[in-house]
Structures are given as C-alpha cells and as structure tokens.
Amino acid sequence: MGMAFESDFALLDQYAEGEERAFEQLVVRHQRIVYYMALRIVGNHDDAADITQQVFLKALADLKRFERRSSFRTWICTIAVNLCRNHLKRTKKMEWVELSGEERDRGETSPESLIKRERDRRVREAILELPERQRLTLILRSYHHMSHQEIAQVLNINENNARVNYFHALKNLKSTLIRKGGIDEL
C-alpha cells in the first residue's frame, strides 16, 4: 500500500487510541474529494455539502466496521456514492453544476473558449443521460482519476464490470453526442 494509505491507517490508529484530532485530520485530508464527487453526482452545492458532512458522520459511526481491505479514501467514497444515490432517489432530481474552473472560463469570450464551453455543456448533458452505473463509473474514472479496482470497490462490483461499465459509458456518451450533433469525437 502507498504512503497515503499507511498515513490514513496511522491516523485511524491514533483516533482509536483516543486522539480526537486524528479523525479531524482525515476529514481535512479527504473532504475535498468527497465534496466534489458528491457535487458531480447530485449537482447542487448545498446538497453536496450536506452529503459531505453526512459521509464523515457515518464514517465515524461505522469506523469499527472498516476492515482496511481498501484505502480509507475508497471506503469514504463508497459511503459518499451510496448517500448520493439515496439522495437522488428521494429528490428524483439531478442536474450538473459548473465547478470553479468552468465558472472562470465563462468570463472568456474568445472563439476557442466559447466553443470549449459549448462542447463541455453538451458533454455534461450527455453524461446525465447515461444509466446510473455507467455515469458513476465515468465520473469516478474521468473526474476523480480512480482506478478500475477502486471503482469496483466503491460501486460494489467486480473490476471487470467496472472496466465494461467505463467502456460502455464512453461508447454511449460518444453515441449520444453524435446523435445530438455537434461533436464527432471525444
């Protein structure tokens, strides 16, 4: 396992020995990825912030059940995906929000930036049309740079299914973009 895993495990051990600040360090270390993952999935800043808080509260409550077969990051991402799924089932609403870099790009008016923004908008809309598992696989792989093995753990599927879902997500994304016109290649 890598240094980050060992460092997370060391913090978990410190927390188990009564060092409260150790868990706070884990939250600080991982809250950004959890927040942006939730934001990509639920599409709303307030809901993503609420889910992020719920993730760490649930992780804290379930800490004794964490068996360390995966990294702490993978485990909390699994919790995050499950809470996001529950949220989407309750609200039946999904949208895509622009993240900070995308918001910055809105101010640019060069032809290249306008074309890029339009292309990005079409890609976001096409991603929302993907079946849930393909959409989640694509988000985790493309936006959060997770390996197929990590995706498999987060989505509770085998690694080959993670690969197949990613392949189908790209294929369906491309097909949707071509069908709707405007983008020939990714």
mmCIF file of C-alpha atoms in Angstrom:
data_model
loop_
_atom_site.group_PDB
_atom_site.id
_atom_site.type_symbol
_atom_site.label_atom_id
_atom_site.label_comp_id
_atom_site.label_asym_id
_atom_site.label_seq_id
_atom_site.Cartn_x
_atom_site.Cartn_y
_atom_site.Cartn_z
ATOM 1 C CA MET A 1 0.000 0.000 0.000
ATOM 2 C CA GLY A 2 1.081 3.549 -0.637
ATOM 3 C CA MET A 3 2.199 6.191 1.808
ATOM 4 C CA ALA A 4 -1.224 7.875 1.883
ATOM 5 C CA PHE A 5 -2.899 4.586 2.859
ATOM 6 C CA GLU A 6 -0.379 3.966 5.625
ATOM 7 C CA SER A 7 -0.698 7.549 6.813
ATOM 8 C CA ASP A 8 -4.500 7.253 6.904
ATOM 9 C CA PHE A 9 -4.220 3.976 8.780
ATOM 10 C CA ALA A 10 -1.814 5.579 11.269
ATOM 11 C CA LEU A 11 -4.349 8.369 11.867
ATOM 12 C CA LEU A 12 -7.095 5.776 12.359
ATOM 13 C CA ASP A 13 -4.907 4.005 14.912
ATOM 14 C CA GLN A 14 -4.272 7.300 16.715
ATOM 15 C CA TYR A 15 -8.007 8.002 16.783
ATOM 16 C CA ALA A 16 -8.676 4.517 18.190
ATOM 17 C CA GLU A 17 -6.208 5.330 20.978
ATOM 18 C CA GLY A 18 -8.217 8.428 21.908
ATOM 19 C CA GLU A 19 -6.582 11.145 19.801
ATOM 20 C CA GLU A 20 -9.651 13.091 18.564
ATOM 21 C CA ARG A 21 -7.620 15.332 16.239
ATOM 22 C CA ALA A 22 -6.526 12.333 14.181
ATOM 23 C CA PHE A 23 -10.007 11.909 12.704
ATOM 24 C CA GLU A 24 -10.203 15.661 12.090
ATOM 25 C CA GLN A 25 -7.019 15.332 10.020
ATOM 26 C CA LEU A 26 -8.646 12.580 7.968
ATOM 27 C CA VAL A 27 -11.644 14.826 7.346
ATOM 28 C CA VAL A 28 -9.419 17.703 6.235
ATOM 29 C CA ARG A 29 -7.424 15.363 4.003
ATOM 30 C CA HIS A 30 -10.446 13.822 2.253
ATOM 31 C CA GLN A 31 -13.319 16.300 2.432
ATOM 32 C CA ARG A 32 -12.449 17.970 -0.878
ATOM 33 C CA ILE A 33 -12.638 14.765 -2.947
ATOM 34 C CA VAL A 34 -15.845 13.728 -1.171
ATOM 35 C CA TYR A 35 -17.425 17.138 -1.734
ATOM 36 C CA TYR A 36 -16.545 17.328 -5.436
ATOM 37 C CA MET A 37 -17.636 13.745 -6.009
ATOM 38 C CA ALA A 38 -20.984 14.473 -4.358
ATOM 39 C CA LEU A 39 -21.284 17.693 -6.336
ATOM 40 C CA ARG A 40 -20.688 15.872 -9.640
ATOM 41 C CA ILE A 41 -23.287 13.262 -8.732
ATOM 42 C CA VAL A 42 -26.088 15.336 -7.163
ATOM 43 C CA GLY A 43 -25.404 18.599 -8.983
ATOM 44 C CA ASN A 44 -26.138 21.001 -6.146
ATOM 45 C CA HIS A 45 -23.622 22.771 -3.886
ATOM 46 C CA ASP A 46 -25.832 22.749 -0.765
ATOM 47 C CA ASP A 47 -26.760 19.083 -1.139
ATOM 48 C CA ALA A 48 -23.111 18.165 -1.807
ATOM 49 C CA ALA A 49 -22.047 19.992 1.367
ATOM 50 C CA ASP A 50 -24.745 18.207 3.394
ATOM 51 C CA ILE A 51 -23.776 14.833 1.942
ATOM 52 C CA THR A 52 -20.094 15.505 2.663
ATOM 53 C CA GLN A 53 -20.922 16.138 6.307
ATOM 54 C CA GLN A 54 -23.095 13.010 6.421
ATOM 55 C CA VAL A 55 -20.271 10.937 4.905
ATOM 56 C CA PHE A 56 -17.863 11.766 7.705
ATOM 57 C CA LEU A 57 -20.511 11.373 10.412
ATOM 58 C CA LYS A 58 -21.394 7.945 9.009
ATOM 59 C CA ALA A 59 -17.713 7.024 8.685
ATOM 60 C CA LEU A 60 -17.155 7.994 12.304
ATOM 61 C CA ALA A 61 -20.179 5.998 13.456
ATOM 62 C CA ASP A 62 -19.161 2.945 11.389
ATOM 63 C CA LEU A 63 -15.400 3.142 11.974
ATOM 64 C CA LYS A 64 -15.311 -0.163 13.846
ATOM 65 C CA ARG A 65 -16.687 -1.871 10.708
ATOM 66 C CA PHE A 66 -13.916 -0.551 8.442
ATOM 67 C CA GLU A 67 -11.818 -3.660 7.827
ATOM 68 C CA ARG A 68 -8.957 -1.938 5.955
ATOM 69 C CA ARG A 69 -9.298 -4.151 2.894
ATOM 70 C CA SER A 70 -9.300 -0.947 0.871
ATOM 71 C CA SER A 71 -7.934 2.521 1.453
ATOM 72 C CA PHE A 72 -9.781 4.899 3.757
ATOM 73 C CA ARG A 73 -10.381 7.104 0.678
ATOM 74 C CA THR A 74 -12.072 4.250 -1.197
ATOM 75 C CA TRP A 75 -14.207 3.442 1.847
ATOM 76 C CA ILE A 76 -15.457 7.014 2.323
ATOM 77 C CA CYS A 77 -16.047 7.340 -1.430
ATOM 78 C CA THR A 78 -18.237 4.229 -1.193
ATOM 79 C CA ILE A 79 -20.196 5.872 1.609
ATOM 80 C CA ALA A 80 -20.447 9.070 -0.462
ATOM 81 C CA VAL A 81 -21.741 7.291 -3.570
ATOM 82 C CA ASN A 82 -24.363 5.429 -1.521
ATOM 83 C CA LEU A 83 -25.547 8.627 0.188
ATOM 84 C CA CYS A 84 -25.686 10.377 -3.199
ATOM 85 C CA ARG A 85 -27.748 7.527 -4.656
ATOM 86 C CA ASN A 86 -30.155 7.735 -1.719
ATOM 87 C CA HIS A 87 -30.406 11.492 -2.160
ATOM 88 C CA LEU A 88 -31.194 11.160 -5.878
ATOM 89 C CA LYS A 89 -33.854 8.527 -5.177
ATOM 90 C CA ARG A 90 -35.505 10.858 -2.660
ATOM 91 C CA THR A 91 -35.350 14.002 -4.759
ATOM 92 C CA LYS A 92 -35.699 12.447 -8.236
ATOM 93 C CA LYS A 93 -33.695 15.427 -9.446
ATOM 94 C CA MET A 94 -30.275 15.557 -10.991
ATOM 95 C CA GLU A 95 -28.505 18.470 -12.564
ATOM 96 C CA TRP A 96 -24.972 19.397 -13.442
ATOM 97 C CA VAL A 97 -23.253 22.333 -11.847
ATOM 98 C CA GLU A 98 -20.231 24.129 -13.110
ATOM 99 C CA LEU A 99 -17.172 23.818 -10.923
ATOM 100 C CA SER A 100 -14.721 26.600 -10.180
ATOM 101 C CA GLY A 101 -12.551 26.186 -13.294
ATOM 102 C CA GLU A 102 -15.616 26.043 -15.510
ATOM 103 C CA GLU A 103 -17.034 29.157 -13.839
ATOM 104 C CA ARG A 104 -13.788 31.019 -14.515
ATOM 105 C CA ASP A 105 -13.950 30.052 -18.185
ATOM 106 C CA ARG A 106 -17.386 31.685 -18.526
ATOM 107 C CA GLY A 107 -15.800 35.140 -18.456
ATOM 108 C CA GLU A 108 -13.701 34.446 -21.532
ATOM 109 C CA THR A 109 -15.158 35.440 -24.887
ATOM 110 C CA SER A 110 -12.568 34.181 -27.352
ATOM 111 C CA PRO A 111 -14.000 31.897 -30.052
ATOM 112 C CA GLU A 112 -11.951 28.994 -28.680
ATOM 113 C CA SER A 113 -13.310 29.389 -25.151
ATOM 114 C CA LEU A 114 -16.890 29.738 -26.429
ATOM 115 C CA ILE A 115 -16.512 26.555 -28.465
ATOM 116 C CA LYS A 116 -14.965 24.755 -25.476
ATOM 117 C CA ARG A 117 -17.790 25.873 -23.165
ATOM 118 C CA GLU A 118 -20.440 24.685 -25.620
ATOM 119 C CA ARG A 119 -18.662 21.359 -26.064
ATOM 120 C CA ASP A 120 -18.376 20.946 -22.276
ATOM 121 C CA ARG A 121 -22.094 21.732 -21.863
ATOM 122 C CA ARG A 122 -23.045 19.072 -24.413
ATOM 123 C CA VAL A 123 -20.788 16.520 -22.752
ATOM 124 C CA ARG A 124 -22.318 17.275 -19.320
ATOM 125 C CA GLU A 125 -25.843 16.870 -20.707
ATOM 126 C CA ALA A 126 -24.900 13.591 -22.384
ATOM 127 C CA ILE A 127 -23.336 12.285 -19.146
ATOM 128 C CA LEU A 128 -26.619 12.933 -17.333
ATOM 129 C CA GLU A 129 -28.385 10.670 -19.857
ATOM 130 C CA LEU A 130 -26.165 7.673 -19.093
ATOM 131 C CA PRO A 131 -27.518 4.836 -16.951
ATOM 132 C CA GLU A 132 -26.585 5.362 -13.297
ATOM 133 C CA ARG A 133 -23.773 2.814 -13.028
ATOM 134 C CA GLN A 134 -22.155 3.992 -16.276
ATOM 135 C CA ARG A 135 -22.485 7.622 -15.179
ATOM 136 C CA LEU A 136 -20.922 6.913 -11.784
ATOM 137 C CA THR A 137 -18.116 4.878 -13.352
ATOM 138 C CA LEU A 138 -17.364 7.661 -15.821
ATOM 139 C CA ILE A 139 -17.402 10.347 -13.106
ATOM 140 C CA LEU A 140 -15.158 8.339 -10.770
ATOM 141 C CA ARG A 141 -12.696 7.443 -13.527
ATOM 142 C CA SER A 142 -12.617 10.671 -15.549
ATOM 143 C CA TYR A 143 -13.107 13.331 -12.894
ATOM 144 C CA HIS A 144 -11.655 11.637 -9.801
ATOM 145 C CA HIS A 145 -8.974 9.530 -11.522
ATOM 146 C CA MET A 146 -9.869 6.331 -9.696
ATOM 147 C CA SER A 147 -8.519 3.010 -10.906
ATOM 148 C CA HIS A 148 -10.935 0.339 -12.119
ATOM 149 C CA GLN A 149 -10.154 -1.569 -8.930
ATOM 150 C CA GLU A 150 -11.132 1.414 -6.740
ATOM 151 C CA ILE A 151 -14.295 1.972 -8.799
ATOM 152 C CA ALA A 152 -15.190 -1.697 -8.358
ATOM 153 C CA GLN A 153 -14.831 -1.358 -4.587
ATOM 154 C CA VAL A 154 -16.825 1.880 -4.433
ATOM 155 C CA LEU A 155 -19.686 0.536 -6.575
ATOM 156 C CA ASN A 156 -19.529 -2.980 -5.091
ATOM 157 C CA ILE A 157 -18.950 -4.650 -8.457
ATOM 158 C CA ASN A 158 -16.034 -6.680 -9.775
ATOM 159 C CA GLU A 159 -13.129 -4.993 -11.523
ATOM 160 C CA ASN A 160 -14.052 -6.383 -14.936
ATOM 161 C CA ASN A 161 -17.569 -4.923 -14.595
ATOM 162 C CA ALA A 162 -16.011 -1.561 -13.755
ATOM 163 C CA ARG A 163 -13.981 -1.749 -16.972
ATOM 164 C CA VAL A 164 -17.025 -2.795 -19.009
ATOM 165 C CA ASN A 165 -19.163 -0.027 -17.487
ATOM 166 C CA TYR A 166 -16.495 2.535 -18.318
ATOM 167 C CA PHE A 167 -16.185 1.225 -21.893
ATOM 168 C CA HIS A 168 -19.977 1.340 -22.367
ATOM 169 C CA ALA A 169 -20.169 4.790 -20.768
ATOM 170 C CA LEU A 170 -17.652 6.151 -23.278
ATOM 171 C CA LYS A 171 -19.386 4.375 -26.165
ATOM 172 C CA ASN A 172 -22.840 5.630 -25.131
ATOM 173 C CA LEU A 173 -21.520 9.119 -24.441
ATOM 174 C CA LYS A 174 -19.994 9.288 -27.911
ATOM 175 C CA SER A 175 -23.163 7.890 -29.493
ATOM 176 C CA THR A 176 -25.341 10.460 -27.695
ATOM 177 C CA LEU A 177 -23.058 13.318 -28.674
ATOM 178 C CA ILE A 178 -23.024 12.255 -32.333
ATOM 179 C CA ARG A 179 -26.808 11.695 -32.360
ATOM 180 C CA LYS A 180 -27.456 15.153 -30.944
ATOM 181 C CA GLY A 181 -24.996 16.644 -33.393
ATOM 182 C CA GLY A 182 -22.002 18.789 -32.936
ATOM 183 C CA ILE A 183 -19.323 16.501 -31.588
ATOM 184 C CA ASP A 184 -17.728 13.796 -33.684
ATOM 185 C CA GLU A 185 -15.032 12.661 -31.273
ATOM 186 C CA LEU A 186 -14.077 12.808 -27.630
#
